[in-house]
Coordinates of C-alpha atoms in Angstrom, one line a residue:
M238 CA -67.0 43.4 18.8
K239 CA -65.1 46.2 17.1
S240 CA -63.4 43.7 14.9
Y241 CA -66.7 43.0 13.2
I242 CA -67.4 46.6 12.3
N243 CA -68.2 46.9 8.6
D244 CA -65.7 49.5 7.1
Q245 CA -68.1 50.2 4.1
M246 CA -70.8 51.1 6.5
I247 CA -68.3 53.5 8.3
K248 CA -67.6 55.2 4.9
K249 CA -71.3 55.5 4.1
F250 CA -72.1 56.9 7.5
Q251 CA -69.2 59.4 7.3
K252 CA -70.4 60.6 3.9
S253 CA -73.8 61.3 5.3
L254 CA -72.5 63.4 8.3
P255 CA -72.3 66.8 6.8
S256 CA -75.9 66.8 5.6
I257 CA -77.0 65.5 9.1
R258 CA -75.0 68.1 11.1
I259 CA -76.1 71.1 9.1
K260 CA -79.7 70.5 10.0
L261 CA -79.1 70.4 13.9
G262 CA -80.4 73.4 15.7
L263 CA -81.5 74.9 12.3
E264 CA -85.2 75.2 12.6
N265 CA -87.1 78.0 14.1
L266 CA -88.9 77.3 17.4
S267 CA -92.1 79.0 16.1
A268 CA -92.4 76.3 13.5
M269 CA -92.5 73.5 16.0
P270 CA -95.1 71.0 14.9
D271 CA -97.5 69.6 17.4
N272 CA -96.4 65.9 16.9
F273 CA -93.3 66.5 18.9
G274 CA -91.2 64.2 16.7
V275 CA -93.3 61.1 16.7
G276 CA -95.7 60.2 13.7
G277 CA -98.8 58.3 13.8
N278 CA -97.2 55.1 12.3
T279 CA -95.0 54.8 15.4
F280 CA -98.1 54.5 17.7
R281 CA -99.5 51.6 15.8
A282 CA -97.4 49.3 18.1
Y283 CA -98.8 50.9 21.2
V284 CA -102.0 48.8 21.6
G285 CA -104.5 48.1 24.4
Y286 CA -104.7 51.6 26.0
V287 CA -107.7 53.5 27.0
L288 CA -106.7 56.8 25.5
P289 CA -104.9 57.4 22.1
P290 CA -101.2 56.8 22.8
S291 CA -100.3 59.7 20.5
S292 CA -102.4 62.2 22.6
V293 CA -100.9 61.1 25.9
Y294 CA -97.4 61.4 24.4
R295 CA -98.0 64.8 22.9
N296 CA -99.6 66.2 26.1
W297 CA -96.6 65.1 28.0
A298 CA -94.2 66.4 25.4
K299 CA -96.0 69.8 25.3
K300 CA -95.5 70.1 29.2
Q301 CA -91.8 69.2 28.8
T302 CA -91.3 71.6 25.9
N303 CA -92.9 74.5 27.8
S304 CA -90.6 73.7 30.8
I305 CA -87.5 73.5 28.6
Q306 CA -88.3 76.8 26.8
K307 CA -88.7 78.5 30.2
K308 CA -85.3 77.3 31.4
L309 CA -83.1 75.5 29.0
P310 CA -81.4 72.4 30.7
V311 CA -77.9 73.3 29.5
N312 CA -76.2 72.5 32.8
E313 CA -78.4 69.3 33.1
T314 CA -76.9 68.1 29.8
S315 CA -73.4 69.4 30.1
S316 CA -71.6 66.1 30.6
E317 CA -72.4 62.4 30.0
E318 CA -73.2 61.8 33.7
C319 CA -75.5 64.8 33.8
F320 CA -77.1 63.9 30.6
I321 CA -77.8 60.3 31.8
N322 CA -79.5 61.7 34.9
W323 CA -81.6 64.2 32.8
H324 CA -82.5 61.4 30.3
E325 CA -83.6 59.0 33.2
K326 CA -85.7 61.9 34.7
L327 CA -87.5 62.4 31.4
Y328 CA -88.1 58.7 31.2
R329 CA -89.5 58.5 34.8
F330 CA -91.8 61.6 34.2
L331 CA -93.1 60.0 31.0
C332 CA -93.8 56.7 32.7
R333 CA -95.6 58.2 35.6
Y334 CA -97.7 60.5 33.4
W335 CA -98.5 57.5 31.1
L336 CA -99.7 55.4 34.0
K337 CA -101.8 58.2 35.4
Q338 CA -103.5 58.9 32.1
Q339 CA -103.9 55.4 30.8
G340 CA -104.2 53.3 34.1
D341 CA -101.5 51.0 32.6
S342 CA -97.8 51.1 32.4
L343 CA -95.6 51.8 29.4
S344 CA -93.1 49.1 28.4
L345 CA -89.4 50.0 28.9
A346 CA -88.7 49.7 25.2
H347 CA -91.6 51.9 24.2
G348 CA -90.8 54.4 27.0
Y349 CA -87.2 54.8 26.0
K350 CA -88.0 55.1 22.3
L351 CA -90.4 58.0 23.0
V352 CA -87.9 59.8 25.1
D353 CA -85.2 59.3 22.6
L354 CA -87.3 60.5 19.7
Y355 CA -88.4 63.5 21.8
I356 CA -84.7 64.5 22.4
K357 CA -84.0 63.9 18.6
W358 CA -86.8 66.2 17.8
L359 CA -85.5 68.9 20.2
S360 CA -82.1 68.7 18.5
R361 CA -83.5 70.1 15.2
Y362 CA -84.5 73.5 16.8
E363 CA -82.5 76.8 17.3
F364 CA -82.7 77.5 21.0
E365 CA -81.5 80.7 22.6
D366 CA -78.4 79.0 23.9
K367 CA -76.8 76.9 21.1
Q368 CA -74.9 74.9 23.7
F369 CA -78.1 72.9 24.5
V370 CA -78.2 71.3 21.0
I371 CA -74.5 70.8 21.0
N372 CA -74.9 68.9 24.3
L373 CA -77.8 66.8 22.9
N374 CA -75.7 65.8 19.9
K375 CA -72.8 64.9 22.0
Y376 CA -74.6 62.8 24.6
A377 CA -78.1 61.8 23.2
N378 CA -79.0 58.1 22.7
C379 CA -80.3 56.6 19.5
A380 CA -84.0 55.6 19.5
I381 CA -84.2 51.8 19.2
D382 CA -86.6 50.1 16.9
S383 CA -86.6 47.3 14.4
Q384 CA -85.1 49.5 11.6
V385 CA -82.3 50.7 13.9
L386 CA -81.6 47.0 15.1
I387 CA -81.3 45.9 11.5
K388 CA -78.9 48.7 10.9
I389 CA -76.8 47.8 13.8
N390 CA -76.4 44.3 12.7
I391 CA -75.4 45.4 9.2
C392 CA -72.9 47.8 10.7
Y393 CA -71.4 44.7 12.5
S394 CA -71.2 42.6 9.4
S395 CA -74.4 40.7 10.4
C396 CA -72.5 39.0 13.3
L397 CA -75.5 39.3 15.7
P398 CA -77.7 36.2 15.8
I399 CA -80.9 38.2 15.4
H400 CA -83.7 37.2 12.8
N401 CA -86.4 39.9 12.2
P402 CA -85.4 42.0 15.2
S403 CA -88.1 44.1 16.9
M404 CA -88.5 46.3 19.9
G405 CA -89.8 43.1 21.7
H406 CA -86.2 42.1 21.8
V407 CA -85.4 45.1 24.0
K408 CA -86.5 43.2 27.2
N409 CA -84.8 45.2 29.8
K410 CA -82.4 48.2 30.5
N411 CA -79.3 45.9 30.0
T412 CA -80.4 45.2 26.4
Y413 CA -81.2 48.8 25.8
D414 CA -77.7 49.9 27.2
Y415 CA -75.9 47.2 25.2
C416 CA -77.5 48.5 22.0
Q417 CA -76.4 52.0 22.8
Q418 CA -72.9 50.8 23.4
L419 CA -72.7 49.0 20.1
I420 CA -73.8 52.2 18.4
S421 CA -71.3 54.2 20.4
N422 CA -68.4 51.9 19.4
F423 CA -69.4 52.1 15.7
C424 CA -69.7 55.9 16.0
D425 CA -66.4 56.2 17.7
E426 CA -64.8 54.7 14.5
A427 CA -66.7 57.1 12.3
M428 CA -66.0 60.1 14.6
A429 CA -69.7 60.6 15.0
T430 CA -72.4 60.5 17.7
R431 CA -75.4 58.2 18.6
L432 CA -77.8 61.0 17.6
E433 CA -76.2 61.3 14.2
F434 CA -76.4 57.6 13.8
D435 CA -80.1 57.9 14.5
Y436 CA -80.7 60.4 11.8
W437 CA -78.7 58.1 9.4
A438 CA -80.1 54.8 10.3
W439 CA -83.8 55.6 10.4
K440 CA -85.5 56.2 7.1
K441 CA -89.1 57.5 6.9
G442 CA -91.5 54.9 5.4
S443 CA -89.1 52.0 5.8

């Protein structure tokens, strides 16, 4: 697949990196907003639930954030293997909490998107140990949605046979992992990370 990578998109991505990197770990913890990185528009796709999906997510995120602030998971995110375990733990916690609150399960695509957006949100803040955000930037995944899927295809010279991609195309963990690998390969060429790709690929209001 690397032979299909669009060199012009590599250059555009690289040009954006300084402005992305300077924002990581920059914001004050006291200024944390209560949406925990997920706006109302995102939840329009979360339909058919008893409780407002935004409230359930934010209550879960508040619990996680309180726990993280008490004990930063620096060791838990210190290597790719450790991060994967921590990431999966967050996903399982969210799914269990969602099922308990809603009486209905959260789809894999929606669950991973919320976890990845939450981690992206954490990366904006200045924690006591700066290594935590360094770890997040190094190992975090990119939140997958239609906008990101379109960007992936453009970055690979539109070689993927996807018309009007959506989160519905992320059917299982294999699809999710494959998308992350495509992003990783592109980022390797640009000497960047999946988290930085997320900041670059997703545009508010698009």
